JSON list of C-alpha atoms in Angstrom, two decimals:
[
{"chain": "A", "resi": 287, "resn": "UNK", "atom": "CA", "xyz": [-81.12, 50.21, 66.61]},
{"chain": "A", "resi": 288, "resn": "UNK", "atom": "CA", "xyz": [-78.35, 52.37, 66.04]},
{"chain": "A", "resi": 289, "resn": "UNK", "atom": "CA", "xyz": [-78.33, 56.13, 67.27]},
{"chain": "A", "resi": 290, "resn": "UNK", "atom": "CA", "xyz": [-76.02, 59.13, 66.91]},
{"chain": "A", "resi": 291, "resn": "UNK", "atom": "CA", "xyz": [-76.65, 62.22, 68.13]},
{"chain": "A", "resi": 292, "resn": "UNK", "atom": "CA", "xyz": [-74.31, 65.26, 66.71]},
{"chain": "A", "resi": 293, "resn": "UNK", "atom": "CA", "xyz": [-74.25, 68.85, 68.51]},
{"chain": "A", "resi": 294, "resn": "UNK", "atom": "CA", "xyz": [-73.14, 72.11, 67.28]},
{"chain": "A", "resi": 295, "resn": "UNK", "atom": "CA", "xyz": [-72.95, 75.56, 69.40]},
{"chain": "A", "resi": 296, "resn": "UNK", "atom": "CA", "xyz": [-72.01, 78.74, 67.52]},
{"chain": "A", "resi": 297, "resn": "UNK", "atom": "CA", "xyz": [-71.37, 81.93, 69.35]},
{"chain": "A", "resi": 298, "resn": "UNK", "atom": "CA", "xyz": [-70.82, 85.18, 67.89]},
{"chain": "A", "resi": 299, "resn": "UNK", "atom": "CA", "xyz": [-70.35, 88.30, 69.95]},
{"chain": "A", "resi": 300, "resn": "UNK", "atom": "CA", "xyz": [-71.11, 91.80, 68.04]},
{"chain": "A", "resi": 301, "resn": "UNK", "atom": "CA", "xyz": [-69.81, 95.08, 70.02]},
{"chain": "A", "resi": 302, "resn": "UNK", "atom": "CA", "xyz": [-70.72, 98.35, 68.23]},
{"chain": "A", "resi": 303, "resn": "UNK", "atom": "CA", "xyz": [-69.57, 101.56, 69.90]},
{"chain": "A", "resi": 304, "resn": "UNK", "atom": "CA", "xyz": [-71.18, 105.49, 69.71]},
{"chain": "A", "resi": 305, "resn": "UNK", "atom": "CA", "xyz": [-69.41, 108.13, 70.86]},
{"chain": "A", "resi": 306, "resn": "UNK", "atom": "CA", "xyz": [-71.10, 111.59, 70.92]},
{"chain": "A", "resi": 307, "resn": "UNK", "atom": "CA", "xyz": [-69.63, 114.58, 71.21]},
{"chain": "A", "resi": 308, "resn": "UNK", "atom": "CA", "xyz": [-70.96, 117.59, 72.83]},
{"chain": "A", "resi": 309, "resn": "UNK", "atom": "CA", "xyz": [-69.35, 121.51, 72.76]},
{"chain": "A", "resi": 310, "resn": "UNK", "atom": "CA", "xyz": [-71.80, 124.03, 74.68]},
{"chain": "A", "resi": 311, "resn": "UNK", "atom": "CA", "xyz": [-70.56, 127.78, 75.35]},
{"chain": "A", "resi": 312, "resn": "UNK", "atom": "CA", "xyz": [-72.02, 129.56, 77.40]},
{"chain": "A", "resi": 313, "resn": "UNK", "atom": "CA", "xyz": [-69.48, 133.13, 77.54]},
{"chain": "A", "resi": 314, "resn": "UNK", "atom": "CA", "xyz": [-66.55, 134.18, 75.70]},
{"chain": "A", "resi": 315, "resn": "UNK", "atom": "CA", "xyz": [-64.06, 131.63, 77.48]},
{"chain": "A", "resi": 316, "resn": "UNK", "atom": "CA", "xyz": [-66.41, 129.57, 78.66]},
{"chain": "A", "resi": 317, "resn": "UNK", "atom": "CA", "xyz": [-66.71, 126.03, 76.62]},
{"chain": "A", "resi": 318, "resn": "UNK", "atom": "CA", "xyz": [-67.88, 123.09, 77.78]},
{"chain": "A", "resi": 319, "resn": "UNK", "atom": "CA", "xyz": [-67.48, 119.76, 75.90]},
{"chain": "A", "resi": 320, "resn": "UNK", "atom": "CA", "xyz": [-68.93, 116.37, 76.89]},
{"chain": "A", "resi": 321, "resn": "UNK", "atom": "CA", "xyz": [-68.65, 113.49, 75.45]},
{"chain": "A", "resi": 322, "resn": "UNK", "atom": "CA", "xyz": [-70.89, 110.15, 75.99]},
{"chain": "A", "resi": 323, "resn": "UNK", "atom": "CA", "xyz": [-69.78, 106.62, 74.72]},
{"chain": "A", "resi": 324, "resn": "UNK", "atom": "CA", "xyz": [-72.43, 103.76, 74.66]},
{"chain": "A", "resi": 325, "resn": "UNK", "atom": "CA", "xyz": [-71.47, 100.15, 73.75]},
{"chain": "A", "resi": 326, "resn": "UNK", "atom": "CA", "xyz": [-74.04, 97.84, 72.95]},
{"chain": "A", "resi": 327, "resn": "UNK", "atom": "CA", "xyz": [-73.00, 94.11, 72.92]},
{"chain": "A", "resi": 328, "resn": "UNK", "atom": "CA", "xyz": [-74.94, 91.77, 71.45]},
{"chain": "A", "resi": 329, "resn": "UNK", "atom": "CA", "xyz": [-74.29, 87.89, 72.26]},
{"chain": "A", "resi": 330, "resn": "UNK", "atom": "CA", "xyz": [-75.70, 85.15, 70.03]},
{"chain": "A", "resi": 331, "resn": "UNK", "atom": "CA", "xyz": [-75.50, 81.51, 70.77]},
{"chain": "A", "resi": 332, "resn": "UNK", "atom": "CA", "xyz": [-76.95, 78.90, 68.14]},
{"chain": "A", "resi": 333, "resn": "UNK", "atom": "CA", "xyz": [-77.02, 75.52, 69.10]},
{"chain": "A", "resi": 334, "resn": "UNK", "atom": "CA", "xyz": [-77.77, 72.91, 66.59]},
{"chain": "A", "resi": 335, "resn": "UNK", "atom": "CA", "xyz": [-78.60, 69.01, 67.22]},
{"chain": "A", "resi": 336, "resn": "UNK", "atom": "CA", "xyz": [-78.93, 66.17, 65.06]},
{"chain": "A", "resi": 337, "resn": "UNK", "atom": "CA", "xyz": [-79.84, 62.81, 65.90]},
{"chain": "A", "resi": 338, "resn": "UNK", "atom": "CA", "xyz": [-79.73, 59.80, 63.17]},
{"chain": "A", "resi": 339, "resn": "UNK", "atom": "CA", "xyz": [-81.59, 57.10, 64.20]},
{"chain": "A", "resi": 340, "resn": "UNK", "atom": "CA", "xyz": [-81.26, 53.46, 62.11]},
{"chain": "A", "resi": 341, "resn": "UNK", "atom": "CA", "xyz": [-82.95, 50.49, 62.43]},
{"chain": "A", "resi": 342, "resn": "UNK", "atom": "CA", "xyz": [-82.25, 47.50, 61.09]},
{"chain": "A", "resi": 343, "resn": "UNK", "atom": "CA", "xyz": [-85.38, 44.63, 60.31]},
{"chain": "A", "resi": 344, "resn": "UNK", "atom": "CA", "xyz": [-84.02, 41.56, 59.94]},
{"chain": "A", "resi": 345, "resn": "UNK", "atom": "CA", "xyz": [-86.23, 39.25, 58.58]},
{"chain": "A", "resi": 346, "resn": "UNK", "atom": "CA", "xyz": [-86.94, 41.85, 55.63]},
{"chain": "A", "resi": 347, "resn": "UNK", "atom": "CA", "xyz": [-83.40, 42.82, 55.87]},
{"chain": "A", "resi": 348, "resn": "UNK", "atom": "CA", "xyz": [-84.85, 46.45, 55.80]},
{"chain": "A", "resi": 349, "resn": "UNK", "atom": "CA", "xyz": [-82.55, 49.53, 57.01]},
{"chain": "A", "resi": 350, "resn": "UNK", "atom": "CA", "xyz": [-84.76, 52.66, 57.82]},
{"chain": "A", "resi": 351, "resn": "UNK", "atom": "CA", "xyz": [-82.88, 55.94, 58.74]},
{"chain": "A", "resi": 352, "resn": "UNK", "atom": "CA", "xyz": [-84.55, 58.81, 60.15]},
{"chain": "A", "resi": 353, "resn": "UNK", "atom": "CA", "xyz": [-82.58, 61.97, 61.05]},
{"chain": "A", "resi": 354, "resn": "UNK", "atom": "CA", "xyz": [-84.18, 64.75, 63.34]},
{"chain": "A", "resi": 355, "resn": "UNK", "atom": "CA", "xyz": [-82.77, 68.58, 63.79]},
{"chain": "A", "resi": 356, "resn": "UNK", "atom": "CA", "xyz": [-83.32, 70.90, 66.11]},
{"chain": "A", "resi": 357, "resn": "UNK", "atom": "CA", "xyz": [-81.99, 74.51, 65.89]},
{"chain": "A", "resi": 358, "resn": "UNK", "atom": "CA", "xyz": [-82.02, 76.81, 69.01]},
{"chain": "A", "resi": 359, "resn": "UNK", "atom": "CA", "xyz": [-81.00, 80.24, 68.64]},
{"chain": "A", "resi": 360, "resn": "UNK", "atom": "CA", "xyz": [-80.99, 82.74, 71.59]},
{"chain": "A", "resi": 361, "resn": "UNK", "atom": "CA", "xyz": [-79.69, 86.51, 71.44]},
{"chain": "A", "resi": 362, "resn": "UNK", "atom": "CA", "xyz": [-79.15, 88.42, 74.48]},
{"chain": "A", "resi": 363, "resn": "UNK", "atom": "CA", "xyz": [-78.44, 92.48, 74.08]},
{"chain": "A", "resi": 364, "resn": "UNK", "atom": "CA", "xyz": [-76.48, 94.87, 76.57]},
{"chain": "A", "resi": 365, "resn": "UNK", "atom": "CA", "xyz": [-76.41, 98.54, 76.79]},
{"chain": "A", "resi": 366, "resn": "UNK", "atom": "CA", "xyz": [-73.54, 100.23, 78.54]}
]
């Protein structure tokens, strides 16, 4: 019996940015501007195993492969 396990981990990290502006006056003169930036950062991590599995039967001299995959995919978000 022959086994080979193979693993694979992709990350990818998205970062989008808002920034709102806001001018308020309240007089003549009297302006107020604020402004509000919110970044929201998104983090996903695949992670991808394969395991090949052959056996060998040797008085039929019979070679049977089986190959299993599992995908796990897991997404965390943050909101500053």
């Amino acid at each position: 019996i022959s086994r080979t396990t193979n693993t694979t981990t992709i990350t990818r990290i998205t970062t989008a940015t808002t920034t709102t502006t806001t001018t308020t006056t309240d007089q003549p003169l009297q302006t107020t501007t604020t402004t509000t930036t919110t970044t929201k950062t998104t983090i996903t991590t695949t992670t991808t195993t394969t395991t090949t599995t052959t056996t060998t039967t040797a008085t039929t001299a019979t070679t049977t492969t089986t190959t299993t995959t599992t995908t796990a995919t897991t997404t965390t978000t943050t909101t500053n």
